[in-house]
mmCIF file of C-alpha atoms and ligand atoms in Angstrom:
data_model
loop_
_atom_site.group_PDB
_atom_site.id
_atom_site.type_symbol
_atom_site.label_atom_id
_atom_site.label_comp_id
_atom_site.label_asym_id
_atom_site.label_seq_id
_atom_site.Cartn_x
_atom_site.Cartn_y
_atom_site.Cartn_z
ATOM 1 C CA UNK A 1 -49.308 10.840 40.919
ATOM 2 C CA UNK A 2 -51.277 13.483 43.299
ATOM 3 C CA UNK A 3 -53.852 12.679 45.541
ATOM 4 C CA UNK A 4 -56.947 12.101 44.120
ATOM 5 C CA UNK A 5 -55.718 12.887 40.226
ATOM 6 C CA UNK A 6 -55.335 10.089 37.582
ATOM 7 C CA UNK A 7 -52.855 9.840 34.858
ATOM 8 C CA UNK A 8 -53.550 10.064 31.592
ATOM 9 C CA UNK A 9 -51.424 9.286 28.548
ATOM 10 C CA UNK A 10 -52.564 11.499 25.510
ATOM 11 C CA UNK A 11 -51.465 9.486 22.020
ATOM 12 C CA UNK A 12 -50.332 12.081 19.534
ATOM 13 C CA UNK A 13 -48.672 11.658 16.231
ATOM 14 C CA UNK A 14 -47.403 15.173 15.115
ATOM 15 C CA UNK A 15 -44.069 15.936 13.399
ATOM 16 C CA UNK A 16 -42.199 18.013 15.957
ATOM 17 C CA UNK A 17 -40.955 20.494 12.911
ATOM 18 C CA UNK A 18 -44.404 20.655 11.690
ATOM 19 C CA UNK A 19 -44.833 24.354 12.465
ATOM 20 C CA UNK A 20 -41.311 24.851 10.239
ATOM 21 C CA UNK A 21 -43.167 22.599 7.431
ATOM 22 C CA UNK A 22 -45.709 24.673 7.034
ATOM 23 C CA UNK A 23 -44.020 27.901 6.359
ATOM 24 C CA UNK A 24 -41.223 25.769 4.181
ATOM 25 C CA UNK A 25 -44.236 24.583 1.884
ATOM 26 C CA UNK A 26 -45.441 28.292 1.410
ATOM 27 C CA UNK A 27 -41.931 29.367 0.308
ATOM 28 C CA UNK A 28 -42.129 25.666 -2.069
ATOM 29 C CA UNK A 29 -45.359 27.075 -3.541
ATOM 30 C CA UNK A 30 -44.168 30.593 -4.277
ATOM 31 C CA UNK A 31 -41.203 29.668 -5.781
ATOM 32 C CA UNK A 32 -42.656 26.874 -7.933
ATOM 33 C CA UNK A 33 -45.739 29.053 -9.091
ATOM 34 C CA UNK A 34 -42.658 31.600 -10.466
ATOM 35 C CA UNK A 35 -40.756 29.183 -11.832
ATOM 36 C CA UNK A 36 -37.901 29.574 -9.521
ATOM 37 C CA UNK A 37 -35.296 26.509 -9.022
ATOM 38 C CA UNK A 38 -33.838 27.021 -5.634
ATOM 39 C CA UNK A 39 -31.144 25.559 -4.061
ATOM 40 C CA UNK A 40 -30.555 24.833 -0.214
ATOM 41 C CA UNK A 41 -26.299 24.506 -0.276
ATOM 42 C CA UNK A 42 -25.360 22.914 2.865
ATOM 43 C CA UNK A 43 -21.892 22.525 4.034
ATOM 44 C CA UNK A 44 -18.809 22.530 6.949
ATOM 45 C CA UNK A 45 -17.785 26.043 8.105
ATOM 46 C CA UNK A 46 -15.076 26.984 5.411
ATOM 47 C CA UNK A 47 -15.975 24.023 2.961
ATOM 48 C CA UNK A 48 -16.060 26.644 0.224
ATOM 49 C CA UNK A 49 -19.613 27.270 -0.204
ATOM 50 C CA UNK A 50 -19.598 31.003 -0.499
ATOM 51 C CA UNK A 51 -16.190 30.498 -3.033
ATOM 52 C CA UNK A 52 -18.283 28.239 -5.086
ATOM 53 C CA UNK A 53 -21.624 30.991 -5.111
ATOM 54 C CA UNK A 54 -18.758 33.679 -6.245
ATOM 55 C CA UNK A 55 -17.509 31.429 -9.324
ATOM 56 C CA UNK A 56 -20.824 29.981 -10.069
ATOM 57 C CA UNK A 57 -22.460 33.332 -10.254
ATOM 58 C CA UNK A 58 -19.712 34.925 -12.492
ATOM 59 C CA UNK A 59 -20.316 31.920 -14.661
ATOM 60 C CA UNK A 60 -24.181 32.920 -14.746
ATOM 61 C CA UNK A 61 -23.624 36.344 -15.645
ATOM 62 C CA UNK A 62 -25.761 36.798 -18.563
ATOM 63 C CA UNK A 63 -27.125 33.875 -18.875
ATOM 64 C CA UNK A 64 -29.344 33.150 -15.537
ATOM 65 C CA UNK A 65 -31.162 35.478 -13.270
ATOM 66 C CA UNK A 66 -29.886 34.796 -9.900
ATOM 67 C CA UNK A 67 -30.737 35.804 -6.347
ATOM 68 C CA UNK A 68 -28.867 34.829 -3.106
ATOM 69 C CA UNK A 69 -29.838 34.176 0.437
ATOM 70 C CA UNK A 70 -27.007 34.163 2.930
ATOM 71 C CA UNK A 71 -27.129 32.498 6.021
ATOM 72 C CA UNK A 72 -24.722 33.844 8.710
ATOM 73 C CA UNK A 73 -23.984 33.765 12.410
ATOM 74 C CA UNK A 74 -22.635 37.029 12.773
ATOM 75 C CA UNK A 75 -21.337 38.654 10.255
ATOM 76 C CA UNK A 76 -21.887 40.262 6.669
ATOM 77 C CA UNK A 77 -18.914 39.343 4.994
ATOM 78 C CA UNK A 78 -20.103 36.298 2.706
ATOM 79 C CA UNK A 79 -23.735 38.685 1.618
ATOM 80 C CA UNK A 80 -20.731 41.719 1.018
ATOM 81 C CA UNK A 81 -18.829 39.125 -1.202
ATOM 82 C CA UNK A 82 -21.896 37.717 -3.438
ATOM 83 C CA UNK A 83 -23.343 41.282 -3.711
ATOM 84 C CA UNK A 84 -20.393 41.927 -6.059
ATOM 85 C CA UNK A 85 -21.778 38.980 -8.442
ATOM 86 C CA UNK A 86 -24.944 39.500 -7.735
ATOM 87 C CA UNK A 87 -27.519 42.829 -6.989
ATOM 88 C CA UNK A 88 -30.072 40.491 -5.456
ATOM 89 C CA UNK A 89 -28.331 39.336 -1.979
ATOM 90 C CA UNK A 90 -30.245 39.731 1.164
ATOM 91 C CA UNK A 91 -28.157 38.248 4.073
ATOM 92 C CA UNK A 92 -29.640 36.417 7.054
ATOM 93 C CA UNK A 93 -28.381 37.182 10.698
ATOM 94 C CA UNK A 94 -28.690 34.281 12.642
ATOM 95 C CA UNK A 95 -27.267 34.924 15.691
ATOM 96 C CA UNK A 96 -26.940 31.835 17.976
ATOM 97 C CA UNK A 97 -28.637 29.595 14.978
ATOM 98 C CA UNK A 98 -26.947 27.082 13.713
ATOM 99 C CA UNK A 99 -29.359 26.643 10.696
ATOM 100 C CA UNK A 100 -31.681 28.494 8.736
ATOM 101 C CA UNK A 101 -35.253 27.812 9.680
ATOM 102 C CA UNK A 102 -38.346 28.167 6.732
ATOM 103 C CA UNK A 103 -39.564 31.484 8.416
ATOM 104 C CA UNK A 104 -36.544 33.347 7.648
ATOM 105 C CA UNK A 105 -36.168 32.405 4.274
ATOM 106 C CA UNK A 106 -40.289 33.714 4.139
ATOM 107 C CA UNK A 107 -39.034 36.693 5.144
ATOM 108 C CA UNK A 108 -35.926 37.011 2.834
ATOM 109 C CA UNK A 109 -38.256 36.334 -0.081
ATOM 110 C CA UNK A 110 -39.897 39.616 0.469
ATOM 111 C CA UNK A 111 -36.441 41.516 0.551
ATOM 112 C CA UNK A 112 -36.312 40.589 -3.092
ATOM 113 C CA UNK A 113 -37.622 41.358 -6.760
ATOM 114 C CA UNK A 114 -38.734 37.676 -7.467
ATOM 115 C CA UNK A 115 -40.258 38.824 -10.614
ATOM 116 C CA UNK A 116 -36.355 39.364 -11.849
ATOM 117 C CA UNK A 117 -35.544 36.008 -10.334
ATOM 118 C CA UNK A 118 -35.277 32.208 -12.033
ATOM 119 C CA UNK A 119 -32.740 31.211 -9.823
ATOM 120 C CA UNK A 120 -32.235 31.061 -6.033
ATOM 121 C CA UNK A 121 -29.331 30.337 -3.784
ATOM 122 C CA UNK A 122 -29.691 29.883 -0.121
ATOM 123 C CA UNK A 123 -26.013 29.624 1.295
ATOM 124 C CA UNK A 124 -26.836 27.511 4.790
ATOM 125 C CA UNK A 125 -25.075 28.224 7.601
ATOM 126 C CA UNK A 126 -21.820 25.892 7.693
ATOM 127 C CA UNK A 127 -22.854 23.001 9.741
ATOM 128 C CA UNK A 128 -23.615 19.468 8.435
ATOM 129 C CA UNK A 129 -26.128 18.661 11.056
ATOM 130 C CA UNK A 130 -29.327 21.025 11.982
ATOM 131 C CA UNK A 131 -29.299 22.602 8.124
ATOM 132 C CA UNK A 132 -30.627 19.230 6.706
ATOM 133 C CA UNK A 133 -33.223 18.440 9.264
ATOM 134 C CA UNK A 134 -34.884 22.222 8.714
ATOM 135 C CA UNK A 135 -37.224 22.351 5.136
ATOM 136 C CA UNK A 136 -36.894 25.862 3.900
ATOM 137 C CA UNK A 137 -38.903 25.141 0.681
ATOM 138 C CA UNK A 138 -36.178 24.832 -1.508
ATOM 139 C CA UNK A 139 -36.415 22.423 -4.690
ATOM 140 C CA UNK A 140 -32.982 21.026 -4.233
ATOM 141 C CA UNK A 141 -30.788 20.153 -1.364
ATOM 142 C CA UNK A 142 -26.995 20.229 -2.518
ATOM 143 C CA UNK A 143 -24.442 18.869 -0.436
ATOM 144 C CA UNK A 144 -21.338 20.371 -0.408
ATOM 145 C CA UNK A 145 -17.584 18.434 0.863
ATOM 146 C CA UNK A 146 -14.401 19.605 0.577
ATOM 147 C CA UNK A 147 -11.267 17.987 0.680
ATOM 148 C CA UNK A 148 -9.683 19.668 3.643
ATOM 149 C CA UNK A 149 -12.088 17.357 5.581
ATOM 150 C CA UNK A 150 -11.218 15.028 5.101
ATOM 151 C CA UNK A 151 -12.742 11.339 3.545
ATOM 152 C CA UNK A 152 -14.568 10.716 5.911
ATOM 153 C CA UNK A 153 -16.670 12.907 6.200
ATOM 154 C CA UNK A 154 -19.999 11.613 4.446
ATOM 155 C CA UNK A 155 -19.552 8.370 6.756
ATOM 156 C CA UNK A 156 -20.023 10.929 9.486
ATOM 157 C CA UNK A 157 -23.007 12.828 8.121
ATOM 158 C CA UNK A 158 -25.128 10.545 6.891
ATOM 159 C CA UNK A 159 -28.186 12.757 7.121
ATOM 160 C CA UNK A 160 -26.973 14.875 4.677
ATOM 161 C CA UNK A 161 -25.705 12.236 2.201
ATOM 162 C CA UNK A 162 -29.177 10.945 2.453
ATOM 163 C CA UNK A 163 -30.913 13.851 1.719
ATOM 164 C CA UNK A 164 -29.068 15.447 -0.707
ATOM 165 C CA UNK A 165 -30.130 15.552 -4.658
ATOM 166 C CA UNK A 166 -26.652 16.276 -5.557
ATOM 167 C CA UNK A 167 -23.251 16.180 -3.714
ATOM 168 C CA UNK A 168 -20.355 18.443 -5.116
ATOM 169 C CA UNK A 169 -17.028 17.792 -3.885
ATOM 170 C CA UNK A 170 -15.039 21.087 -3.692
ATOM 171 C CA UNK A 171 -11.601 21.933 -3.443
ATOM 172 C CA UNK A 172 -10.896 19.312 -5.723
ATOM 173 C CA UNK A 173 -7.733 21.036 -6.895
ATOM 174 C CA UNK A 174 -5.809 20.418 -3.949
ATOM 175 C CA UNK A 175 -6.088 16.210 -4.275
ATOM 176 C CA UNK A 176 -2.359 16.067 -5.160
ATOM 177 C CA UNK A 177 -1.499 17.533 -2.208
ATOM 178 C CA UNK A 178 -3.753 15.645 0.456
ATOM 179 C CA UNK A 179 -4.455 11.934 1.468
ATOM 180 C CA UNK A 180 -7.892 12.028 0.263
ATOM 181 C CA UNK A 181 -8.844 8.797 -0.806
ATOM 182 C CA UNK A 182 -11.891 9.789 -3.362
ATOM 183 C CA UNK A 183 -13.034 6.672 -3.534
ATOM 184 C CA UNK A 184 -13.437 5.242 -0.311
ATOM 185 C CA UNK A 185 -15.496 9.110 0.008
ATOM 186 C CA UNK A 186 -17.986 7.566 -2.945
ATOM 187 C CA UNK A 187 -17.852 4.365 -1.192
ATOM 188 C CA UNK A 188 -19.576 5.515 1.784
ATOM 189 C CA UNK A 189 -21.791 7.555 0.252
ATOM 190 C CA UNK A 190 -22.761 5.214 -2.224
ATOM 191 C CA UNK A 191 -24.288 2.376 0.891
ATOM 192 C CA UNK A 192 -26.263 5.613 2.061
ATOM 193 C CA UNK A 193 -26.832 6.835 -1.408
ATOM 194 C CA UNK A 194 -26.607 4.800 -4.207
ATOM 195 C CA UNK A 195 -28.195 7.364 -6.584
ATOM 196 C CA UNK A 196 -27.196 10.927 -5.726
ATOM 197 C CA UNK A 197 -24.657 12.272 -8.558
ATOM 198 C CA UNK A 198 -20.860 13.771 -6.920
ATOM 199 C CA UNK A 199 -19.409 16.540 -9.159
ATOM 200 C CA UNK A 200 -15.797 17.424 -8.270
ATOM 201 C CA UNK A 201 -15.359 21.034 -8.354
ATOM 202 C CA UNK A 202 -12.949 23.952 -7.489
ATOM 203 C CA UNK A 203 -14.671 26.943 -7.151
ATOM 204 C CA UNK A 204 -10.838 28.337 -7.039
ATOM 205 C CA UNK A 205 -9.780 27.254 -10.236
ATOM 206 C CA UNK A 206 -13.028 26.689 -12.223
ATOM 207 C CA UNK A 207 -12.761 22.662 -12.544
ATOM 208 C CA UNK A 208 -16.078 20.995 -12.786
ATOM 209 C CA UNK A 209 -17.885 24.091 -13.175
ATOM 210 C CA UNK A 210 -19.631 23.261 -16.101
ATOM 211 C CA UNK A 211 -21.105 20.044 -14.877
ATOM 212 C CA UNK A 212 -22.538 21.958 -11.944
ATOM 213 C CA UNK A 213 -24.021 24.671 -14.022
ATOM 214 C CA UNK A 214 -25.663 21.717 -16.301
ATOM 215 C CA UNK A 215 -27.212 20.393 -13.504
ATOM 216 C CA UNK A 216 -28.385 23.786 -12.266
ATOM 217 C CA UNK A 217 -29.670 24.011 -16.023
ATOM 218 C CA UNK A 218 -31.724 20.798 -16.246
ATOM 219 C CA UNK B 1 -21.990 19.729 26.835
ATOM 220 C CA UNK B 2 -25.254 21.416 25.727
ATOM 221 C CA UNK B 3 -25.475 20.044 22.535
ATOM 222 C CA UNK B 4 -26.872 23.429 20.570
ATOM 223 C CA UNK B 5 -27.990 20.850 17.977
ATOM 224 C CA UNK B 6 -30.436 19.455 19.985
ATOM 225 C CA UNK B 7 -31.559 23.282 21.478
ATOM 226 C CA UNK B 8 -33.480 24.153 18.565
ATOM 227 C CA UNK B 9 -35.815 20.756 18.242
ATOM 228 C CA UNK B 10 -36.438 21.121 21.873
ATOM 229 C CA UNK B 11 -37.710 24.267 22.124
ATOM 230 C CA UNK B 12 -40.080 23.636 18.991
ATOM 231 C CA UNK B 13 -40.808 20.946 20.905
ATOM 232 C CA UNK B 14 -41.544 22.717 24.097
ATOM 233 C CA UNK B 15 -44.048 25.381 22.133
ATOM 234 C CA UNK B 16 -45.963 22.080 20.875
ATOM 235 C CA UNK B 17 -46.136 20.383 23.867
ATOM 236 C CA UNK B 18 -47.940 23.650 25.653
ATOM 237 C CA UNK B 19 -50.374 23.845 22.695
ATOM 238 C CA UNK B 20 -51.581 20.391 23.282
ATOM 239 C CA UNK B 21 -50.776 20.486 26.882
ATOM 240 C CA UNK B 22 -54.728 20.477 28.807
ATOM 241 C CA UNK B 23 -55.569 23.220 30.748
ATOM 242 C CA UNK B 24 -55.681 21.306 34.207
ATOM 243 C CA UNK B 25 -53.447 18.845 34.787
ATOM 244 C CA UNK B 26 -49.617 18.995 34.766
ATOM 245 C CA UNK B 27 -47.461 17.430 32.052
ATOM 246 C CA UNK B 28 -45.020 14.550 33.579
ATOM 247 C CA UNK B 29 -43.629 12.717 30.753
ATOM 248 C CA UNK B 30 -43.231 14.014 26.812
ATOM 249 C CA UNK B 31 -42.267 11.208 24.579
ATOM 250 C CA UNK B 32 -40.656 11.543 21.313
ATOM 251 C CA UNK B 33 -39.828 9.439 18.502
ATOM 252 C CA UNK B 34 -36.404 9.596 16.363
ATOM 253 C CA UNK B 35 -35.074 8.288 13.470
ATOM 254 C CA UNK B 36 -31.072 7.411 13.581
ATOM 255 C CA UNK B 37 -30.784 9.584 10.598
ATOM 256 C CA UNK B 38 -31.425 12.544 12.131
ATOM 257 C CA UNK B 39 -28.101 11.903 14.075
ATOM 258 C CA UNK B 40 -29.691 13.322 17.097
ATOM 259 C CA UNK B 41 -27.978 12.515 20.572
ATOM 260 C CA UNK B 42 -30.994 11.762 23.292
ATOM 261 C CA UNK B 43 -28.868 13.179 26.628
ATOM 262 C CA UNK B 44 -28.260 16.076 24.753
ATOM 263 C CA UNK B 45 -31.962 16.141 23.921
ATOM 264 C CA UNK B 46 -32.836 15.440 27.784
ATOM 265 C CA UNK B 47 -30.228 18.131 28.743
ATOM 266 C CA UNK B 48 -32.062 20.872 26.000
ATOM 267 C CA UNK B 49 -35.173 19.749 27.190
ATOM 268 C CA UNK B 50 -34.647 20.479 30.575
ATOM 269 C CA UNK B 51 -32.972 23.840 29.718
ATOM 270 C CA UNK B 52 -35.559 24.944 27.850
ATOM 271 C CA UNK B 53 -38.700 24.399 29.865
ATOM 272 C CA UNK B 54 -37.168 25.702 33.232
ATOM 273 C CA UNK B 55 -39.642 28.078 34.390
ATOM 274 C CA UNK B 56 -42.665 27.150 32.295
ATOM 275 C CA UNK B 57 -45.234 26.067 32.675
ATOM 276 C CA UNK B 58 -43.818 22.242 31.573
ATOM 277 C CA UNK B 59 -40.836 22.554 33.784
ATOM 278 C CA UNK B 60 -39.878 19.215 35.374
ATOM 279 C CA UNK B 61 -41.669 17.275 32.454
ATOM 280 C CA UNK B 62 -39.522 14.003 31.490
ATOM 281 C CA UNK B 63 -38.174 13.805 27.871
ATOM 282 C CA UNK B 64 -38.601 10.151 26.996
ATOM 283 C CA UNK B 65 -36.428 9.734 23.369
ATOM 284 C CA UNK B 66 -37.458 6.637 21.494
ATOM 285 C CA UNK B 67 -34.467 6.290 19.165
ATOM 286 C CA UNK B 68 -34.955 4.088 16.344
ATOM 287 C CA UNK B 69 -31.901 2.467 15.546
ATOM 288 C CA UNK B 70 -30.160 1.986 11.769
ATOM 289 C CA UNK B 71 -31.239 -1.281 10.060
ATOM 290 C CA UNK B 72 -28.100 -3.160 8.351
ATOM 291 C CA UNK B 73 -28.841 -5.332 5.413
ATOM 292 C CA UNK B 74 -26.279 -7.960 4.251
ATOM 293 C CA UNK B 75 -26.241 -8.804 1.191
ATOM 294 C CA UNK B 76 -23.533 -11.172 1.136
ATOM 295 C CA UNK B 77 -25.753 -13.572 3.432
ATOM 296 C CA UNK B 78 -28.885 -12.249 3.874
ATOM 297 C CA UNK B 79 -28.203 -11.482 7.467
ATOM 298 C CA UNK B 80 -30.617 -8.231 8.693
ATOM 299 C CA UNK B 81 -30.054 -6.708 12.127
ATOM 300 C CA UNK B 82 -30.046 -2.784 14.129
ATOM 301 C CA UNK B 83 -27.303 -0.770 14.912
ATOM 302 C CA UNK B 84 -26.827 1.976 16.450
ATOM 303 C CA UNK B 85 -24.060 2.934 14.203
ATOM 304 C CA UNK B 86 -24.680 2.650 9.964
ATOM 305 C CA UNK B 87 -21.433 1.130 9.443
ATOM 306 C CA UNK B 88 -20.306 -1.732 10.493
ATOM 307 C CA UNK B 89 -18.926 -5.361 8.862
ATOM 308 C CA UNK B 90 -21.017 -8.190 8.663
ATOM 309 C CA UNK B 91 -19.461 -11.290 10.747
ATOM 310 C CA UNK B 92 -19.701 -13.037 7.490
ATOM 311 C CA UNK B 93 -16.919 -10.976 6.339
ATOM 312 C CA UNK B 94 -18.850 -8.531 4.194
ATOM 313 C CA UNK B 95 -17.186 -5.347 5.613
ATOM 314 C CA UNK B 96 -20.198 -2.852 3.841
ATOM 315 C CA UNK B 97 -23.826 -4.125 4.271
ATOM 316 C CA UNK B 98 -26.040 -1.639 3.371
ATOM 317 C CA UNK B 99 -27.422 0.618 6.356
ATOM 318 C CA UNK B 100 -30.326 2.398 6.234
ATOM 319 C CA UNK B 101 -32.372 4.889 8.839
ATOM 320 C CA UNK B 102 -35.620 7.104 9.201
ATOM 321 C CA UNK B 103 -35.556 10.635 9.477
ATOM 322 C CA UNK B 104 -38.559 10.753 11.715
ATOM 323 C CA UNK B 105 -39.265 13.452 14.878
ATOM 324 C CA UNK B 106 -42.091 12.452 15.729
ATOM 325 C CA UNK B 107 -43.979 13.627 19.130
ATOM 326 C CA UNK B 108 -45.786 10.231 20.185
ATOM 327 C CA UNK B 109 -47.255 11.074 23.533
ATOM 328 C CA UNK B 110 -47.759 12.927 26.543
ATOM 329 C CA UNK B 111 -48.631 11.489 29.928
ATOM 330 C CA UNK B 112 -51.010 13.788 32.075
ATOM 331 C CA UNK B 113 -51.511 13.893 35.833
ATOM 332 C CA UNK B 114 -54.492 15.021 36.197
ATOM 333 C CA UNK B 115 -55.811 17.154 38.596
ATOM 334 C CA UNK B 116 -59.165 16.195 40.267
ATOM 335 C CA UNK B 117 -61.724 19.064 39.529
HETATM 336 N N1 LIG C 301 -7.791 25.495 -2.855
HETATM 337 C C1 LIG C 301 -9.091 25.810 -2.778
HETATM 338 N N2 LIG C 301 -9.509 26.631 -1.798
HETATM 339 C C2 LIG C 301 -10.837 26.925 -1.758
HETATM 340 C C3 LIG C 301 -11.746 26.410 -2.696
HETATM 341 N N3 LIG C 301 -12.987 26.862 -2.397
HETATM 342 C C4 LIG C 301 -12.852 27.644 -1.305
HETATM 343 N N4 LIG C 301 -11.551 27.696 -0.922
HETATM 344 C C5 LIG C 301 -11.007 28.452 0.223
HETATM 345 O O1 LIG C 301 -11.598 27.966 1.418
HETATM 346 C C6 LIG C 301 -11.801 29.046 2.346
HETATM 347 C C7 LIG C 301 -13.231 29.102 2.821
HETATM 348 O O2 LIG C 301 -14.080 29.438 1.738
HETATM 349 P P1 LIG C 301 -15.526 30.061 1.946
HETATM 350 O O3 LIG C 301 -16.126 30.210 0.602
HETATM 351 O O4 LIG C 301 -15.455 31.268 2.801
HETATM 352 O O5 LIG C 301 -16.222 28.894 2.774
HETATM 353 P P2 LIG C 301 -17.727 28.829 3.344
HETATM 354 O O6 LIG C 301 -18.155 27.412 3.229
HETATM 355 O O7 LIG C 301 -18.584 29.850 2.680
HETATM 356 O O8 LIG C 301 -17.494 29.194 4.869
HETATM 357 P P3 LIG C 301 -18.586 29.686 5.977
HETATM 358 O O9 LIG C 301 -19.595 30.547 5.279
HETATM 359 O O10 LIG C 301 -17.784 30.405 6.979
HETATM 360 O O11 LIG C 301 -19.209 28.429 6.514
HETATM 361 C C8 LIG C 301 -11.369 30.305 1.621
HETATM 362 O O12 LIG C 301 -10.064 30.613 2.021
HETATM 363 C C9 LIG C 301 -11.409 29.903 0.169
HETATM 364 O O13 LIG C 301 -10.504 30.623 -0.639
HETATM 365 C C10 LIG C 301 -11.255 25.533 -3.723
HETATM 366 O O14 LIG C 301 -11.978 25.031 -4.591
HETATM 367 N N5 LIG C 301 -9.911 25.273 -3.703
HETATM 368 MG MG1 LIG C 302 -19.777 31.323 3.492
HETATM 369 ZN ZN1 LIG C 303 -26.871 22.915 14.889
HETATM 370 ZN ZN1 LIG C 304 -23.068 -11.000 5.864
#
């Protein structure tokens, strides 16, 4: 303590993500007064979540009016691949981020015709962790495992298990070929979440499309 | 390691801190509040923390982390007890009681030294 001075101890009760909040319920507001379902898709690096946006938007075609917001550390390769599904891709740069953050989806948002929109995708950036704890406004969080993970990979990541509205489990075409045991996987998500629904999917072959595009229907 | 997970909650930390942060005085100790969900390591947190107020105006500040632990619920025996881990057996045998966490980040308090005017 200095000389003279007195401490004080200031009680405060503040979210520490509250600024992020704030912009996240803007983009919730927008897209709900549009009548936009959107769709945070969080996942591992290489878990297939870009695969699964290709398939699921060539099963749209016609049908739905997507749009697609990329989240990438360096590069433009996964925005380059949807923008052959899709015309409405704008891809986010995220340098050293390891998650999208509310304020850049805000400013996606007004890269894109949202009057030709009833559908949005926002691809996170492949990491289980930060992605989950950052609201970007969407209406959905979807949780996305592969098999090349391994099983044990929802015990790990419980936030996102937790969180999620739906789980899909992708790559569900290689299961002859691996020791994943799918249902000690449900198991452990089931203590964290006994509720959220787990679609197996290949975006590679097609399997379990159709359940997933129900959902995105409901 | 610099956990890069924690980097990004401490520096929206850091920006709230000097918003609330009184004019005279100098900010010793921040205090936070965190759910086990969040998954959130607090030496990483400590390590961020220090990274990212070096040369501000907060530098030197201490990061307190309250980590709130998982709860485990039994419900083999009723038992009810915190982990720091979600799973775990139950001595009774049980080898899946039910865990469960908050996903709080709360900031709960800062401690002042004030400076006499
Ligand atoms: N066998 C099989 N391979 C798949 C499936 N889905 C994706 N893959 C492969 O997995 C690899 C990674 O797929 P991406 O779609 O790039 O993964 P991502 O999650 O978008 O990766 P990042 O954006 O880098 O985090 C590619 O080689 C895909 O062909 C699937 O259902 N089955
Ligand atoms: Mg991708
Ligand atoms: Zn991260
Ligand atoms: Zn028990």
């Amino acid at each position: 303590m200095p000389e003279g001075g007195r401490t004080t101890r200031i009680p405060l009760v503040e979210r520490v993500l509250e600024a992020n909040d704030q912009v996240a319920a803007v983009n919730r507001a927008e897209l709900e007064r549009r009548g936009i379902f959107s769709v945070d898709l969080i996942g591992a690096p290489g878990s297939g979540k870009t695969a699964l946006l290709e398939s699921t938007l060539r099963a749209l075609k016609g049908h739905r009016r997507p749009a697609v917001l990329v989240g990438d550390l360096a590069t433009r390769r996964d925005g380059d691949r949807l923008a052959r599904w899709c015309d409405q891709v704008v891809q986010i740069s995220t340098g050293q981020g390891c998650h999208l953050e509310a304020n850049q989806v805000r400013d996606a948002l007004g890269q894109i015709d949202l009057d030709a929109v009833d559908l949005l995708f926002i691809e996170n950036v492949g990491n289980l962790i930060c992605p989950v704890g950052f609201d970007l406004g969407q209406a959905a969080k979807v949780g996305l495992f592969s098999l090349t993970e391994g099983d044990d990979k929802a015990a790990k990541h419980p936030y996102l298990v937790e969180a999620a509205d739906l789980l899909l489990l992708n790559k569900i075409d290689l299961l002859p070929h691996l020791s994943f045991d799918r249902s000690s996987f449900e198991a452990d998500v089931r203590l964290l979440n006994p509720r959220v629904p787990i679609l197996d999917v290949s975006a590679t072959t097609g399997q379990g499309l159709d359940a997933w595009i129900t959902w995105l229907d409901r | 390691m610099l956990g890069v997970h924690e980097f990004s909650i401490a520096e929206a930390l850091a920006a709230q801190v000097q918003r609330h942060a009184p004019a005279a005085g100098r900010v010793r100790e921040v205090e936070i509040s965190v759910g086990a969900l969040r998954g959130l390591e607090p030496e990483a947190l400590r390590m961020s923390w220090e990274a990212v107020t070096h040369g501000t105006a907060i530098a030197g500040s201490i990061l307190n982390v309250d980590l709130r632990p998982w709860s485990i619920a039994c419900s083999t025996c009723g038992r009810t007890w915190t982990s720091p881990v979600p799973f775990v057996a139950c001595a009774c045998g049980d080898p899946a009681p039910v865990p469960t966490a908050g996903d709080e980040l709360n900031l709960v308090s800062l401690t002042i030294d004030e400076e006499e005017a």
